[in-house]
Amino acid sequence: MNSIFDLTGKTALITGSSRGIGHAMAITFAQAGANVIVHGSRSSKNLDESVTEIKKNGGKAVGIAADLSKSEQVDELIEKSRKAFGCIDILILNASIQSYMTVEDFEDDEFQCEYDVNLKSSFELIKAVLPDMKAKNWGRVLTIGSVNQWKQSARLAIYSTTKSAQVNLVMNCARKYAEYGITFNNLAPGVINTDRNVETLADESARQRLLNMIPAARLGKTEECTGPALMLCSEAGSYITGADIPVTGGMHL
Ligand code: NAP
């Protein structure tokens, strides 16, 4: 039973895994036997502690810092990952940024930064890992989207746009690369209890408003994103490509 979820011998690069959902996926993937590249935007205690946690439990991991808004650092991330563990078999595009602003308040450079981190780096990283995945006839690419693909929120218009565009990229790649044994899927979380929501959730009325939008009537936990991610990135998901799976407690409905 467990063998279909076993990742022994596979290397997973999980962007934005110093904290939050990415961190939970890094822990789970290491437990499943993968060599994990833990990534954050910069050197940090969170990044170091994530690597230490994995190693302490007998897993294999390295921590690499790279600002995904900068193409040179994206290149370095790939180079350092390969140096640590060889080919990347599993790419999880999880890092993102979001500014709560309406379209008219966005400055060009702020738009550019959100676009570069959330979308351009996805294109760059996918392009970088494809040759090895094609050569091995095996690969998994999983993007982390958002409930905002379906739910409009005026102050997250640019963020939502980058997430929807990323899904479109995934669907096109899913069709193109299926014949090489490479799957492309998207997981779309709802409101998950992570650092990015601390401020919003501290406001009781905002918290209640969000809870009222969630049929499950509670926030999601980071661990609740890990099972579907492991399924999609292991043999268990070998015939699933082009899926867009909500992990929202029903919030997308
Ligand atoms: P989070 O706790 O806010 O962590 C963000 C991660 O992204 C950190 O590892 C951070 O690195 C990294 N990061 C931020 N800016 C970066 C940059 N410029 N370059 C490289 N890495 C950068 O994230 P999360 O809440 O777990 O969210 C994970 C994913 O789920 C995101 O794609 C998010 O859009 C999606 N999502 C989350 C929710 C939610 O409710 N949490 C809902 C829907 C979708 P540092 O530690 O160095 O800052």
CSV table of C-alpha atoms and ligand atoms in Angstrom, one decimal:
chain,number,residue,atom,x,y,z
A,1,MET,CA,0.0,0.0,0.0
A,2,ASN,CA,2.7,2.5,1.1
A,3,SER,CA,4.8,1.7,-2.0
A,4,ILE,CA,2.6,3.8,-4.3
A,5,PHE,CA,3.4,6.8,-2.1
A,6,ASP,CA,7.1,6.0,-1.7
A,7,LEU,CA,9.5,8.7,-3.0
A,8,THR,CA,12.8,7.0,-2.2
A,9,GLY,CA,15.4,8.0,-4.7
A,10,LYS,CA,13.3,11.0,-6.0
A,11,THR,CA,14.4,14.6,-5.5
A,12,ALA,CA,11.8,17.3,-4.8
A,13,LEU,CA,12.3,21.0,-5.1
A,14,ILE,CA,9.6,22.7,-3.1
A,15,THR,CA,9.6,26.5,-3.4
A,16,GLY,CA,8.6,28.5,-0.4
A,17,SER,CA,9.1,25.6,1.9
A,18,SER,CA,10.8,27.5,4.8
A,19,ARG,CA,7.3,28.1,6.2
A,20,GLY,CA,3.6,27.3,5.9
A,21,ILE,CA,2.1,24.9,3.4
A,22,GLY,CA,5.5,24.4,1.7
A,23,HIS,CA,7.1,23.5,5.0
A,24,ALA,CA,4.4,20.9,5.7
A,25,MET,CA,4.9,19.4,2.2
A,26,ALA,CA,8.7,19.3,2.7
A,27,ILE,CA,8.3,17.3,6.0
A,28,THR,CA,5.8,14.9,4.4
A,29,PHE,CA,7.9,14.4,1.2
A,30,ALA,CA,11.0,13.7,3.3
A,31,GLN,CA,9.1,11.2,5.4
A,32,ALA,CA,8.1,9.5,2.1
A,33,GLY,CA,11.8,9.1,1.3
A,34,ALA,CA,12.5,12.0,-1.1
A,35,ASN,CA,15.6,14.2,-1.0
A,36,VAL,CA,14.1,17.6,-0.4
A,37,ILE,CA,15.3,21.0,-1.4
A,38,VAL,CA,13.9,23.3,1.1
A,39,HIS,CA,13.7,26.8,-0.3
A,40,GLY,CA,13.0,30.3,1.0
A,41,SER,CA,13.4,33.8,-0.3
A,42,ARG,CA,16.4,34.4,1.9
A,43,SER,CA,18.6,32.8,4.6
A,44,SER,CA,16.5,32.5,7.7
A,45,LYS,CA,15.9,30.7,10.9
A,46,ASN,CA,12.8,29.1,9.4
A,47,LEU,CA,14.8,27.8,6.5
A,48,ASP,CA,17.6,26.4,8.7
A,49,GLU,CA,15.2,24.8,11.2
A,50,SER,CA,13.2,23.1,8.4
A,51,VAL,CA,16.3,21.4,7.1
A,52,THR,CA,17.3,20.5,10.7
A,53,GLU,CA,13.9,19.0,11.4
A,54,ILE,CA,14.0,16.8,8.3
A,55,LYS,CA,17.6,15.6,9.0
A,56,LYS,CA,16.8,14.9,12.7
A,57,ASN,CA,14.1,12.5,11.6
A,58,GLY,CA,16.4,10.7,9.3
A,59,GLY,CA,15.5,12.5,6.1
A,60,LYS,CA,17.7,14.1,3.4
A,61,ALA,CA,17.4,17.9,2.8
A,62,VAL,CA,19.3,21.0,1.9
A,63,GLY,CA,18.2,24.6,2.3
A,64,ILE,CA,18.7,27.0,-0.5
A,65,ALA,CA,17.7,30.7,-0.5
A,66,ALA,CA,16.7,32.5,-3.7
A,67,ASP,CA,14.5,35.5,-4.5
A,68,LEU,CA,12.2,34.2,-7.2
A,69,SER,CA,11.6,37.7,-8.5
A,70,LYS,CA,15.2,37.6,-9.9
A,71,SER,CA,15.9,35.3,-12.8
A,72,GLU,CA,19.6,35.0,-11.9
A,73,GLN,CA,18.6,33.6,-8.5
A,74,VAL,CA,16.2,31.2,-10.1
A,75,ASP,CA,19.1,29.9,-12.2
A,76,GLU,CA,21.2,29.6,-9.1
A,77,LEU,CA,18.5,27.7,-7.3
A,78,ILE,CA,18.4,25.1,-10.0
A,79,GLU,CA,22.2,24.9,-10.2
A,80,LYS,CA,22.6,24.5,-6.4
A,81,SER,CA,19.7,21.9,-6.3
A,82,ARG,CA,21.4,19.8,-8.9
A,83,LYS,CA,24.7,20.1,-7.2
A,84,ALA,CA,23.1,18.8,-4.0
A,85,PHE,CA,21.0,15.9,-5.3
A,86,GLY,CA,21.3,15.6,-9.1
A,87,CYS,CA,18.2,15.8,-11.3
A,88,ILE,CA,15.0,17.3,-10.0
A,89,ASP,CA,12.2,14.7,-10.3
A,90,ILE,CA,9.5,16.7,-8.5
A,91,LEU,CA,8.9,20.4,-8.7
A,92,ILE,CA,6.4,22.0,-6.4
A,93,LEU,CA,5.8,25.7,-7.2
A,94,ASN,CA,4.5,26.9,-3.9
A,95,ALA,CA,6.1,30.2,-3.2
A,96,SER,CA,4.0,33.3,-3.9
A,97,ILE,CA,3.5,36.8,-2.7
A,98,GLN,CA,0.2,38.8,-2.4
A,99,SER,CA,-0.5,42.5,-1.9
A,100,TYR,CA,-3.9,43.5,-0.7
A,101,MET,CA,-4.6,46.3,-3.1
A,102,THR,CA,-7.2,47.2,-5.7
A,103,VAL,CA,-6.0,47.4,-9.3
A,104,GLU,CA,-6.0,51.2,-9.3
A,105,ASP,CA,-3.7,51.2,-6.2
A,106,PHE,CA,-1.1,48.9,-7.8
A,107,GLU,CA,2.1,50.6,-9.1
A,108,ASP,CA,3.8,49.1,-12.1
A,109,ASP,CA,6.8,47.8,-10.1
A,110,GLU,CA,4.5,46.2,-7.6
A,111,PHE,CA,2.6,44.5,-10.4
A,112,GLN,CA,5.9,43.4,-11.9
A,113,CYS,CA,7.2,41.9,-8.7
A,114,GLU,CA,4.0,39.9,-8.1
A,115,TYR,CA,4.0,38.7,-11.7
A,116,ASP,CA,7.7,37.7,-11.5
A,117,VAL,CA,7.5,35.7,-8.2
A,118,ASN,CA,4.1,34.1,-8.8
A,119,LEU,CA,4.2,33.4,-12.6
A,120,LYS,CA,7.5,34.2,-14.4
A,121,SER,CA,9.6,32.1,-12.0
A,122,SER,CA,7.1,29.2,-12.5
A,123,PHE,CA,7.8,29.3,-16.3
A,124,GLU,CA,11.5,29.6,-15.7
A,125,LEU,CA,11.6,26.7,-13.2
A,126,ILE,CA,9.4,24.4,-15.3
A,127,LYS,CA,11.6,25.1,-18.4
A,128,ALA,CA,14.7,24.3,-16.4
A,129,VAL,CA,13.5,20.9,-15.1
A,130,LEU,CA,11.8,19.6,-18.2
A,131,PRO,CA,14.9,18.3,-20.1
A,132,ASP,CA,15.9,15.9,-17.2
A,133,MET,CA,12.3,14.8,-16.6
A,134,LYS,CA,11.9,14.1,-20.3
A,135,ALA,CA,15.2,12.1,-20.4
A,136,LYS,CA,14.0,10.0,-17.4
A,137,ASN,CA,10.5,9.7,-18.8
A,138,TRP,CA,9.2,10.6,-15.3
A,139,GLY,CA,8.4,13.9,-13.6
A,140,ARG,CA,5.9,15.6,-11.4
A,141,VAL,CA,5.1,19.3,-11.5
A,142,LEU,CA,2.6,20.6,-8.9
A,143,THR,CA,1.6,24.2,-8.6
A,144,ILE,CA,-0.1,25.7,-5.6
A,145,GLY,CA,-3.0,27.9,-6.7
A,146,SER,CA,-5.7,29.5,-4.6
A,147,VAL,CA,-9.4,29.5,-4.0
A,148,ASN,CA,-9.1,33.0,-5.5
A,149,GLN,CA,-9.0,31.3,-8.9
A,150,TRP,CA,-12.8,31.0,-8.4
A,151,LYS,CA,-13.7,33.5,-5.7
A,152,GLN,CA,-13.3,37.1,-6.6
A,153,SER,CA,-11.7,39.5,-4.1
A,154,ALA,CA,-11.1,43.0,-5.4
A,155,ARG,CA,-8.0,43.5,-3.2
A,156,LEU,CA,-6.4,40.3,-4.5
A,157,ALA,CA,-7.1,40.9,-8.2
A,158,ILE,CA,-3.4,40.7,-9.4
A,159,TYR,CA,-2.6,37.8,-7.1
A,160,SER,CA,-5.7,35.9,-8.4
A,161,THR,CA,-4.8,36.7,-12.0
A,162,THR,CA,-1.3,35.2,-11.5
A,163,LYS,CA,-2.8,32.1,-10.0
A,164,SER,CA,-5.3,31.6,-12.8
A,165,ALA,CA,-2.6,32.2,-15.4
A,166,GLN,CA,-0.4,29.6,-13.7
A,167,VAL,CA,-3.3,27.0,-13.9
A,168,ASN,CA,-3.5,27.7,-17.6
A,169,LEU,CA,0.2,27.1,-18.0
A,170,VAL,CA,-0.2,23.8,-16.0
A,171,MET,CA,-3.1,22.6,-18.2
A,172,ASN,CA,-1.2,23.4,-21.4
A,173,CYS,CA,1.9,21.6,-20.1
A,174,ALA,CA,-0.2,18.7,-18.9
A,175,ARG,CA,-1.4,18.0,-22.4
A,176,LYS,CA,2.0,18.5,-24.0
A,177,TYR,CA,4.2,16.4,-21.6
A,178,ALA,CA,1.9,13.5,-20.7
A,179,GLU,CA,3.6,11.3,-23.3
A,180,TYR,CA,6.9,11.7,-21.4
A,181,GLY,CA,5.5,10.4,-18.1
A,182,ILE,CA,5.4,13.9,-16.7
A,183,THR,CA,2.3,15.1,-14.9
A,184,PHE,CA,1.2,18.7,-14.2
A,185,ASN,CA,-1.4,19.4,-11.6
A,186,ASN,CA,-2.6,22.3,-9.4
A,187,LEU,CA,-3.8,22.3,-5.8
A,188,ALA,CA,-5.9,25.2,-4.8
A,189,PRO,CA,-6.0,25.9,-1.0
A,190,GLY,CA,-8.7,27.9,0.7
A,191,VAL,CA,-7.9,29.7,3.9
A,192,ILE,CA,-5.1,27.9,5.6
A,193,ASN,CA,-3.6,28.9,8.9
A,194,THR,CA,-0.2,30.3,7.9
A,195,ASP,CA,1.8,33.5,8.5
A,196,ARG,CA,0.2,35.3,5.6
A,197,ASN,CA,-3.2,35.2,7.3
A,198,VAL,CA,-2.1,36.2,10.8
A,199,GLU,CA,-3.0,39.9,10.4
A,200,THR,CA,-6.4,39.3,8.7
A,201,LEU,CA,-7.4,36.6,11.2
A,202,ALA,CA,-6.4,38.7,14.2
A,203,ASP,CA,-9.4,41.0,13.2
A,204,GLU,CA,-12.4,39.1,14.7
A,205,SER,CA,-14.9,40.5,12.2
A,206,ALA,CA,-12.7,39.6,9.2
A,207,ARG,CA,-12.1,36.1,10.7
A,208,GLN,CA,-15.9,35.6,11.1
A,209,ARG,CA,-16.6,36.8,7.6
A,210,LEU,CA,-14.1,34.3,6.2
A,211,LEU,CA,-15.5,31.5,8.3
A,212,ASN,CA,-19.0,32.2,7.0
A,213,MET,CA,-17.7,31.6,3.5
A,214,ILE,CA,-16.3,28.2,4.4
A,215,PRO,CA,-18.9,25.3,4.3
A,216,ALA,CA,-16.6,23.3,6.6
A,217,ALA,CA,-16.8,26.2,9.0
A,218,ARG,CA,-13.2,26.1,10.0
A,219,LEU,CA,-9.8,27.1,8.7
A,220,GLY,CA,-7.6,24.6,6.9
A,221,LYS,CA,-4.3,23.2,8.4
A,222,THR,CA,-1.1,23.1,6.4
A,223,GLU,CA,-1.0,19.3,6.9
A,224,GLU,CA,-4.3,19.0,5.1
A,225,CYS,CA,-2.5,20.1,1.8
A,226,THR,CA,0.2,17.4,2.1
A,227,GLY,CA,-1.9,14.2,1.4
A,228,PRO,CA,-3.2,15.4,-2.0
A,229,ALA,CA,0.3,16.8,-2.9
A,230,LEU,CA,1.9,13.4,-2.0
A,231,MET,CA,-0.7,11.5,-4.0
A,232,LEU,CA,-0.2,13.7,-7.1
A,233,CYS,CA,3.6,13.6,-6.9
A,234,SER,CA,4.1,9.8,-6.3
A,235,GLU,CA,3.2,6.7,-8.3
A,236,ALA,CA,-0.3,7.0,-6.8
A,237,GLY,CA,-0.9,9.9,-9.1
A,238,SER,CA,0.7,8.5,-12.2
A,239,TYR,CA,-2.4,8.7,-14.4
A,240,ILE,CA,-3.6,12.1,-13.0
A,241,THR,CA,-2.6,15.1,-15.1
A,242,GLY,CA,-4.3,18.4,-15.7
A,243,ALA,CA,-6.2,18.2,-12.4
A,244,ASP,CA,-7.1,21.3,-10.4
A,245,ILE,CA,-8.0,20.2,-6.9
A,246,PRO,CA,-9.5,22.5,-4.4
A,247,VAL,CA,-8.4,22.0,-0.7
A,248,THR,CA,-10.8,24.6,0.6
A,249,GLY,CA,-13.3,22.9,3.0
A,250,GLY,CA,-15.8,23.8,0.2
A,251,MET,CA,-15.0,27.5,0.0
A,252,HIS,CA,-14.7,27.4,-3.8
A,253,LEU,CA,-18.3,26.3,-4.2
B,1,NAP,P1,3.7,31.7,3.6
B,1,NAP,O1,3.5,31.0,4.9
B,1,NAP,O2,3.3,33.1,3.4
B,1,NAP,O3,5.2,31.4,3.1
B,1,NAP,C1,5.6,32.0,1.9
B,1,NAP,C2,6.8,31.2,1.4
B,1,NAP,O4,7.2,31.8,0.1
B,1,NAP,C3,8.0,31.4,2.3
B,1,NAP,O5,8.8,30.2,2.2
B,1,NAP,C4,8.7,32.6,1.7
B,1,NAP,O6,10.2,32.6,2.0
B,1,NAP,C5,8.5,32.3,0.2
B,1,NAP,N1,8.6,33.5,-0.6
B,1,NAP,C6,8.0,34.7,-0.4
B,1,NAP,N2,8.5,35.6,-1.2
B,1,NAP,C7,9.4,35.0,-2.0
B,1,NAP,C8,10.2,35.4,-3.1
B,1,NAP,N3,10.2,36.7,-3.5
B,1,NAP,N4,11.1,34.5,-3.6
B,1,NAP,C9,11.1,33.3,-3.1
B,1,NAP,N5,10.3,32.8,-2.2
B,1,NAP,C10,9.5,33.7,-1.6
B,1,NAP,O7,2.9,30.9,2.4
B,1,NAP,P2,1.6,29.9,2.6
B,1,NAP,O8,0.5,30.7,3.2
B,1,NAP,O9,2.0,28.6,3.1
B,1,NAP,O10,1.2,29.8,1.0
B,1,NAP,C11,1.8,28.8,0.2
B,1,NAP,C12,1.1,28.8,-1.1
B,1,NAP,O11,-0.3,28.5,-1.0
B,1,NAP,C13,1.2,30.2,-1.8
B,1,NAP,O12,1.4,29.9,-3.2
B,1,NAP,C14,-0.2,30.8,-1.6
B,1,NAP,O13,-0.5,31.7,-2.6
B,1,NAP,C15,-1.0,29.5,-1.6
B,1,NAP,N6,-2.3,29.8,-0.8
B,1,NAP,C16,-2.2,30.0,0.5
B,1,NAP,C17,-3.4,30.2,1.2
B,1,NAP,C18,-3.4,30.4,2.7
B,1,NAP,O14,-4.5,30.7,3.2
B,1,NAP,N7,-2.3,30.3,3.4
B,1,NAP,C19,-4.6,30.3,0.5
B,1,NAP,C20,-4.6,30.1,-0.9
B,1,NAP,C21,-3.4,29.8,-1.5
B,1,NAP,P3,10.7,33.3,3.3
B,1,NAP,O15,10.4,32.4,4.5
B,1,NAP,O16,12.2,33.5,3.0
B,1,NAP,O17,10.0,34.6,3.4
